[in-house]
Short mmCIF file of C-alpha atoms in Angstrom, two decimals:
data_model
loop_
_atom_site.label_atom_id
_atom_site.label_comp_id
_atom_site.label_asym_id
_atom_site.label_seq_id
_atom_site.Cartn_x
_atom_site.Cartn_y
_atom_site.Cartn_z
CA UNK A 217 -0.07 -0.02 -0.02
CA UNK A 218 1.04 3.58 -0.62
CA UNK A 219 1.77 5.89 2.26
CA UNK A 220 -0.78 8.76 2.60
CA UNK A 221 1.89 11.42 2.21
CA UNK A 222 3.16 10.01 -0.95
CA UNK A 223 0.50 11.31 -3.42
CA UNK A 224 0.53 12.34 -7.02
CA UNK A 225 -2.04 14.79 -8.44
CA UNK A 226 -3.82 14.36 -11.81
CA UNK A 227 -1.84 17.22 -13.38
CA UNK A 228 1.35 15.64 -12.13
CA UNK A 229 0.51 12.43 -13.94
CA UNK A 230 0.12 14.38 -17.29
CA UNK A 231 3.63 15.81 -16.57
CA UNK A 232 5.03 12.39 -15.87
CA UNK A 233 3.72 11.01 -19.13
CA UNK A 234 5.04 13.85 -21.15
CA UNK A 235 8.45 14.36 -19.58
CA UNK A 236 9.10 10.57 -19.52
CA UNK A 237 8.30 9.97 -23.20
CA UNK A 238 9.99 13.09 -24.65
CA UNK A 239 13.54 12.05 -24.22
CA UNK A 240 16.35 11.25 -26.72
CA UNK A 241 14.03 10.38 -29.57
CA UNK A 242 12.99 13.96 -30.07
CA UNK A 243 16.32 14.72 -31.81
CA UNK A 244 16.54 11.61 -34.07
CA UNK A 245 12.74 10.84 -34.69
CA UNK A 246 12.33 12.90 -37.80
CA UNK A 247 15.12 11.40 -39.64
CA UNK A 248 14.09 7.85 -38.63
CA UNK A 249 10.54 8.38 -39.83
CA UNK A 250 11.65 10.11 -42.95
CA UNK A 251 13.54 7.08 -43.86
CA UNK A 252 10.54 4.70 -43.52
CA UNK A 253 7.64 6.97 -44.14
CA UNK A 254 8.89 9.71 -46.38
CA UNK A 255 6.70 12.74 -46.88
CA UNK A 256 3.97 11.19 -44.85
CA UNK A 257 6.13 10.98 -41.52
CA UNK A 258 3.85 13.58 -39.87
CA UNK A 259 0.85 11.50 -40.44
CA UNK A 260 2.41 8.27 -39.50
CA UNK A 261 3.36 9.73 -36.14
CA UNK A 262 -0.42 10.83 -35.68
CA UNK A 263 -1.36 7.20 -36.30
CA UNK A 264 1.36 6.09 -33.80
CA UNK A 265 -0.04 8.35 -31.17
CA UNK A 266 -3.55 7.08 -31.74
CA UNK A 267 -2.27 3.34 -31.67
CA UNK A 268 -0.65 3.82 -28.35
CA UNK A 269 -3.70 5.09 -26.63
CA UNK A 270 -5.02 1.57 -26.48
CA UNK A 271 -2.18 -0.12 -24.54
CA UNK A 272 -2.10 3.14 -22.48
CA UNK A 273 -5.71 2.60 -21.52
CA UNK A 274 -5.24 -0.99 -20.77
CA UNK A 275 -2.44 -0.02 -18.22
CA UNK A 276 -4.90 2.34 -16.59
CA UNK A 277 -7.58 -0.28 -16.43
CA UNK A 278 -5.35 -2.46 -14.53
CA UNK A 279 -4.41 0.38 -12.17
CA UNK A 280 -8.09 1.31 -11.67
CA UNK A 281 -8.80 -2.40 -10.80
CA UNK A 282 -6.13 -2.12 -8.09
CA UNK A 283 -6.42 1.36 -6.61
CA UNK A 284 -3.55 2.47 -4.36
CA UNK A 285 -1.32 -0.37 -5.64
CA UNK A 286 1.53 -0.38 -8.01
CA UNK A 287 2.76 -3.03 -10.44
CA UNK A 288 4.98 -4.90 -7.84
CA UNK A 289 1.87 -5.17 -5.58
CA UNK A 290 -0.90 -6.01 -7.97
CA UNK A 291 1.19 -8.33 -10.03
CA UNK A 292 1.52 -10.55 -6.79
CA UNK A 293 -2.13 -10.38 -6.30
CA UNK A 294 -2.92 -11.53 -9.89
CA UNK A 295 -0.38 -14.25 -10.48
CA UNK A 296 1.12 -15.00 -7.04
CA UNK A 297 4.14 -13.88 -5.05
CA UNK A 298 7.01 -15.44 -6.80
CA UNK A 299 5.82 -14.86 -10.42
CA UNK A 300 4.86 -11.30 -9.46
CA UNK A 301 8.31 -10.64 -8.23
CA UNK A 302 9.75 -12.06 -11.45
CA UNK A 303 7.64 -9.73 -13.54
CA UNK A 304 8.70 -6.72 -11.38
CA UNK A 305 12.24 -7.85 -11.88
CA UNK A 306 11.95 -7.97 -15.60
CA UNK A 307 10.55 -4.44 -15.60
CA UNK A 308 13.36 -3.16 -13.44
CA UNK A 309 15.87 -4.63 -15.80
CA UNK A 310 14.10 -3.03 -18.65
CA UNK A 311 14.05 0.33 -17.06
CA UNK A 312 17.74 0.22 -15.94
CA UNK A 313 18.74 -0.52 -19.56
CA UNK A 314 16.46 2.34 -20.70
CA UNK A 315 18.22 4.59 -18.18
CA UNK A 316 21.68 3.54 -19.52
CA UNK A 317 20.57 4.07 -23.11
CA UNK A 318 19.45 7.58 -22.33
CA UNK A 319 22.64 8.36 -20.61
CA UNK A 320 24.83 7.08 -23.47
CA UNK A 321 22.79 9.11 -26.07
CA UNK A 322 23.21 12.19 -24.06
CA UNK A 323 27.07 11.60 -24.12
CA UNK A 324 26.98 11.07 -27.95
CA UNK A 325 25.16 14.25 -28.61
CA UNK A 326 27.04 16.50 -26.23
CA UNK A 327 30.42 15.05 -27.36
CA UNK A 328 29.71 15.74 -31.07
CA UNK A 329 27.93 19.06 -30.75
CA UNK A 330 29.10 20.95 -27.62
CA UNK A 331 31.81 19.58 -25.22
CA UNK A 332 34.18 18.07 -27.79
CA UNK A 333 37.08 17.61 -25.46
CA UNK A 334 35.24 16.71 -22.45
CA UNK A 335 35.63 12.92 -21.27
CA UNK A 336 32.68 10.84 -21.75
CA UNK A 337 33.09 9.56 -18.23
CA UNK A 338 32.55 13.07 -16.83
CA UNK A 339 29.45 13.81 -19.06
CA UNK A 340 27.69 10.45 -18.12
CA UNK A 341 28.71 10.43 -14.52
CA UNK A 342 27.45 14.01 -14.05
CA UNK A 343 24.03 13.19 -15.57
CA UNK A 344 23.63 10.06 -13.38
CA UNK A 345 24.66 11.61 -10.13
CA UNK A 346 22.42 14.72 -10.78
CA UNK A 347 19.61 12.36 -11.21
CA UNK A 348 20.22 10.64 -7.97
CA UNK A 349 19.36 13.86 -6.03
CA UNK A 350 15.89 14.02 -7.35
CA UNK A 351 15.35 10.21 -6.99
CA UNK A 352 16.39 10.12 -3.36
CA UNK A 353 13.57 12.46 -2.57
CA UNK A 354 11.00 9.95 -3.38
CA UNK A 355 7.91 9.97 -5.63
CA UNK A 356 6.72 13.43 -4.62
CA UNK A 357 10.01 14.97 -5.43
CA UNK A 358 10.21 13.21 -8.80
CA UNK A 359 6.63 14.44 -9.68
CA UNK A 360 7.45 18.04 -8.72
CA UNK A 361 10.66 17.87 -10.88
CA UNK A 362 8.44 17.08 -13.78
CA UNK A 363 5.99 19.62 -12.94
CA UNK A 364 8.68 22.36 -12.54
CA UNK A 365 10.59 21.65 -15.75
CA UNK A 366 7.72 21.39 -18.12
CA UNK A 367 7.22 25.15 -18.70
CA UNK A 368 10.75 25.90 -18.38
CA UNK A 369 11.48 23.53 -21.27
CA UNK A 370 8.61 23.57 -23.76
CA UNK A 371 7.77 27.32 -23.90
CA UNK A 372 11.38 28.14 -24.96
CA UNK A 373 11.26 25.13 -27.22
CA UNK A 374 8.35 26.48 -29.14
CA UNK A 375 9.74 30.01 -29.10
CA UNK A 376 12.93 28.72 -30.75
CA UNK A 377 11.09 26.87 -33.50
CA UNK A 378 8.80 29.72 -34.55
CA UNK A 379 11.39 31.89 -36.39
CA UNK A 380 12.30 29.07 -38.88
CA UNK A 381 8.64 28.98 -40.19
CA UNK A 382 9.53 31.70 -42.76
CA UNK A 383 12.08 29.39 -44.46
CA UNK A 384 9.77 26.36 -44.85
CA UNK A 385 8.97 24.81 -48.22
CA UNK A 386 5.54 23.13 -48.02
CA UNK A 387 6.27 21.29 -51.32
CA UNK A 388 8.66 18.99 -49.27
CA UNK A 389 5.63 17.21 -47.73
CA UNK A 390 4.47 16.19 -51.24
CA UNK A 391 3.10 13.68 -52.24
CA UNK A 392 0.68 13.06 -49.41
CA UNK A 393 -0.77 9.65 -48.38
CA UNK A 394 1.29 7.61 -51.10
CA UNK A 395 1.32 3.96 -50.25
CA UNK A 396 0.42 4.87 -46.61
CA UNK A 397 -0.49 1.44 -45.22
CA UNK A 398 3.02 -0.04 -45.96
CA UNK A 399 4.75 3.03 -44.57
CA UNK A 400 2.72 2.65 -41.27
CA UNK A 401 3.87 -1.01 -41.04
CA UNK A 402 7.51 -0.29 -41.74
CA UNK A 403 7.57 2.51 -39.22
CA UNK A 404 5.94 0.65 -36.32
CA UNK A 405 9.43 0.06 -34.50
CA UNK A 406 10.31 3.87 -34.62
CA UNK A 407 6.91 4.62 -33.43
CA UNK A 408 7.36 2.16 -30.59
CA UNK A 409 10.58 3.98 -29.60
CA UNK A 410 9.18 7.49 -29.83
CA UNK A 411 6.27 6.83 -27.37
CA UNK A 412 8.11 4.39 -24.92
CA UNK A 413 8.01 5.63 -21.41
CA UNK A 414 4.26 5.84 -20.47
CA UNK A 415 4.49 2.19 -19.12
CA UNK A 416 5.91 3.82 -15.86
CA UNK A 417 2.23 4.63 -15.14
CA UNK A 418 1.98 1.18 -13.87
CA UNK A 419 4.13 2.33 -10.93
CA UNK A 420 3.01 6.01 -10.61
CA UNK A 421 -0.90 5.88 -10.83
CA UNK A 422 -0.91 3.77 -7.57
CA UNK A 423 0.26 6.90 -5.82
CA UNK A 424 -2.91 8.79 -6.84
CA UNK A 425 -5.74 9.31 -4.35
CA UNK A 426 -8.20 8.76 -7.15
CA UNK A 427 -6.91 6.52 -9.99
CA UNK A 428 -9.96 7.13 -12.14
CA UNK A 429 -8.69 10.63 -12.91
CA UNK A 430 -5.51 9.09 -14.54
CA UNK A 431 -7.50 8.31 -17.61
CA UNK A 432 -7.92 11.88 -18.60
CA UNK A 433 -4.49 12.95 -17.52
CA UNK A 434 -2.51 10.26 -19.17
CA UNK A 435 -4.45 10.56 -22.50
CA UNK A 436 -3.88 14.33 -22.46
CA UNK A 437 -0.15 13.55 -22.11
CA UNK A 438 -0.13 11.21 -24.97
CA UNK A 439 -2.03 13.69 -27.18
CA UNK A 440 0.44 16.54 -26.31
CA UNK A 441 3.33 14.39 -27.16
CA UNK A 442 1.80 13.34 -30.42
CA UNK A 443 1.08 17.04 -31.49
CA UNK A 444 4.60 17.98 -30.46
CA UNK A 445 6.13 15.27 -32.54
CA UNK A 446 3.93 16.29 -35.49
CA UNK A 447 5.07 19.89 -35.34
CA UNK A 448 8.68 18.98 -35.15
CA UNK A 449 8.51 16.52 -38.02
CA UNK A 450 6.58 18.99 -40.25
CA UNK A 451 9.14 21.61 -39.50
CA UNK A 452 12.21 19.45 -40.15
CA UNK A 453 10.58 17.88 -43.23
CA UNK A 454 9.51 21.27 -44.84
CA UNK A 455 13.00 22.65 -44.00
CA UNK A 456 15.11 19.86 -45.41
CA UNK A 457 13.12 17.61 -47.60
CA UNK A 458 12.89 13.85 -47.33
CA UNK A 459 16.22 13.18 -48.85
CA UNK A 460 18.23 15.41 -46.73
CA UNK A 461 16.20 14.65 -43.70
CA UNK A 462 16.70 10.85 -43.63
CA UNK A 463 20.58 11.42 -43.95
CA UNK A 464 20.67 13.73 -40.87
CA UNK A 465 21.82 12.40 -37.59
CA UNK A 466 20.16 15.04 -35.34
CA UNK A 467 17.69 16.85 -37.63
CA UNK A 468 16.09 19.00 -34.94
CA UNK A 469 19.51 20.37 -34.06
CA UNK A 470 20.24 21.14 -37.63
CA UNK A 471 16.79 22.91 -37.87
CA UNK A 472 17.72 25.19 -35.28
CA UNK A 473 21.25 25.90 -36.62
CA UNK A 474 19.74 26.88 -39.88
CA UNK A 475 17.65 29.63 -38.36
CA UNK A 476 19.10 33.05 -39.27
CA UNK A 477 18.41 35.79 -36.81
CA UNK A 478 21.14 38.29 -37.17
CA UNK A 479 19.63 40.76 -34.62
CA UNK A 480 19.30 38.25 -31.93
CA UNK A 481 21.83 38.64 -29.04
CA UNK A 482 22.09 34.74 -28.92
CA UNK A 483 24.49 33.72 -31.75
CA UNK A 484 24.18 29.94 -31.09
CA UNK A 485 20.52 28.93 -30.79
CA UNK A 486 21.65 25.19 -31.18
CA UNK A 487 23.35 25.66 -27.74
CA UNK A 488 20.07 26.78 -26.24
CA UNK A 489 18.31 23.86 -28.00
CA UNK A 490 20.89 21.50 -26.52
CA UNK A 491 20.45 22.77 -23.09
CA UNK A 492 16.58 22.35 -23.36
CA UNK A 493 16.95 18.83 -24.72
CA UNK A 494 19.44 18.04 -21.95
CA UNK A 495 17.13 18.80 -19.27
CA UNK A 496 14.25 17.04 -21.06
CA UNK A 497 16.31 13.76 -21.00
CA UNK A 498 17.20 14.55 -17.46
CA UNK A 499 13.56 14.35 -16.52
CA UNK A 500 13.21 10.99 -18.39
CA UNK A 501 16.17 9.55 -16.53
CA UNK A 502 14.76 10.68 -13.10
CA UNK A 503 11.27 9.14 -13.80
CA UNK A 504 12.85 5.75 -14.93
CA UNK A 505 15.56 5.79 -12.24
CA UNK A 506 12.89 6.04 -9.52
CA UNK A 507 10.80 3.26 -11.01
CA UNK A 508 13.99 0.95 -10.87
CA UNK A 509 14.74 1.76 -7.26
CA UNK A 510 11.12 1.45 -6.29
CA UNK A 511 10.85 -1.97 -7.95
CA UNK A 512 13.97 -3.34 -6.18
CA UNK A 513 12.56 -2.07 -2.81
CA UNK A 514 9.40 -4.15 -3.49
CA UNK A 515 11.19 -7.16 -4.65
CA UNK A 516 13.44 -7.23 -1.43
CA UNK A 517 10.58 -6.01 0.88
CA UNK A 518 12.18 -2.87 2.15
CA UNK A 519 10.23 0.24 3.11
CA UNK A 520 12.45 2.84 1.41
CA UNK A 521 13.74 3.02 -2.20
CA UNK A 522 16.37 5.65 -1.75
CA UNK A 523 18.88 3.22 -0.23
CA UNK A 524 19.25 1.70 -3.69
CA UNK A 525 19.77 4.93 -5.59
CA UNK A 526 23.51 5.26 -5.13
CA UNK A 527 24.58 1.47 -5.50
CA UNK A 528 22.88 1.69 -8.95
CA UNK A 529 25.09 4.47 -10.17
CA UNK A 530 28.12 2.26 -11.16
CA UNK A 531 25.67 -0.36 -12.73
CA UNK A 532 24.08 2.33 -14.93
CA UNK A 533 27.50 3.84 -15.89
CA UNK A 534 28.84 0.49 -16.82
CA UNK A 535 25.83 -0.41 -18.94
CA UNK A 536 26.04 2.86 -20.60
CA UNK A 537 29.71 2.16 -21.64
CA UNK A 538 28.89 -1.25 -23.19
CA UNK A 539 28.01 -0.11 -26.69
CA UNK A 540 31.31 0.41 -28.50
CA UNK A 541 29.86 2.89 -30.97
CA UNK A 542 26.68 4.19 -32.57
CA UNK A 543 26.09 0.90 -34.43
CA UNK A 544 26.13 -1.12 -31.20
CA UNK A 545 23.92 1.63 -29.51
CA UNK A 546 21.53 1.16 -32.28
CA UNK A 547 21.33 -2.53 -31.61
CA UNK A 548 20.81 -1.65 -27.91
CA UNK A 549 17.96 0.44 -29.01
CA UNK A 550 16.38 -2.28 -31.08
CA UNK A 551 16.59 -4.84 -28.31
CA UNK A 552 15.23 -2.36 -25.91
CA UNK A 553 12.17 -1.06 -27.69
CA UNK A 554 11.53 -3.49 -30.47
CA UNK A 555 11.65 -6.60 -28.55
CA UNK A 556 11.76 -6.21 -24.77
CA UNK A 557 9.61 -3.07 -24.90
CA UNK A 558 6.84 -4.45 -26.83
CA UNK A 559 6.41 -7.31 -24.52
CA UNK A 560 6.37 -5.19 -21.45
CA UNK A 561 4.36 -2.38 -22.84
CA UNK A 562 1.73 -4.34 -24.85
CA UNK A 563 1.82 -8.00 -23.90
CA UNK A 564 2.15 -8.32 -20.10
CA UNK A 565 -0.43 -5.65 -19.12
CA UNK A 566 -3.10 -7.47 -21.35
CA UNK A 567 -2.13 -10.84 -19.87
CA UNK A 568 -2.33 -9.45 -16.35
CA UNK A 569 -5.68 -7.84 -17.06
CA UNK A 570 -7.12 -10.95 -18.64
CA UNK A 571 -6.01 -13.03 -15.56
CA UNK A 572 -7.57 -10.63 -13.17
CA UNK A 573 -10.81 -10.75 -15.02
CA UNK A 574 -10.79 -14.58 -15.03
CA UNK A 575 -9.79 -14.96 -11.41
CA UNK A 576 -12.08 -12.01 -10.45
CA UNK A 577 -9.22 -10.49 -8.48
CA UNK A 578 -9.40 -6.73 -7.66
CA UNK A 579 -7.97 -4.43 -4.98
CA UNK A 580 -9.80 -2.09 -2.64
CA UNK A 581 -9.35 1.65 -2.09
CA UNK A 582 -7.41 2.18 1.09
#
């Protein structure tokens, strides 16, 4: 059961959804979708957002069936103590790999764009150790971090993107809806990556006083992310065209660099964009990191999760070092989101819900 002072508001649930999903993918997504969906990338991501509403609401249905409980608790109610702990352990492994992946991507972008001579060890350890401060504060601290960073990040983000609209070429999104069905199928792995993160709701909704309010909050979060992705893809697509876009490594960063504002006191908008993105990824890491420590505490039966925060630092750091280069990092990404992620986001929640229905198992409001 959740302690009374560990509560999350519906608004904070929306913030958690948005700030967990919008991480490293925001930089590379336009190029990845341009490679598979071409000029219809903007529409394909809309379909992706709508498709993700189904597993999202399945997760919320389970949480509503077991109010004031999180996955480590209701999984044991549904399938038994040992299988429930095994499921929790699998999610913990998934999220710790997720954190390591985010940390490594941060290092690759910062090293290639901003801090060229800074050792990778310094960049990655700084990000991990900074995240530990928020995670040790518990779930309320994590929720407040999401709530605080949201306006500080997205308002400047939209303000930075607006000046480039004058240079856009709308003919670059033509032809529209050409061979759309095959484009959607080919783009499914990229869409899975771009929306990964809302599965943390299996751990956060249990901290709400009224879990039914999570339906509206979480769906608003997914819709916001979908619209944000659509805007970014349209801007990058109309700025570069399909051919240039799919060959770009970090297209959103390139879009900001191409904005010409001679009268602006900031000469390098890309540095501002990098700062915004860095804090966005930071919130993703904080959200996932908390879930890992919380899962471990439930598996081991301890009251507090903060005692596991610092011991995980070397593990995350080592895992972030494992990929030798971008190619190996891509393989890590494929394993995480195209295989393990699909099982944990789509399959396991459905199986748990069906078993709960068959066994007529449900929780009670504390």
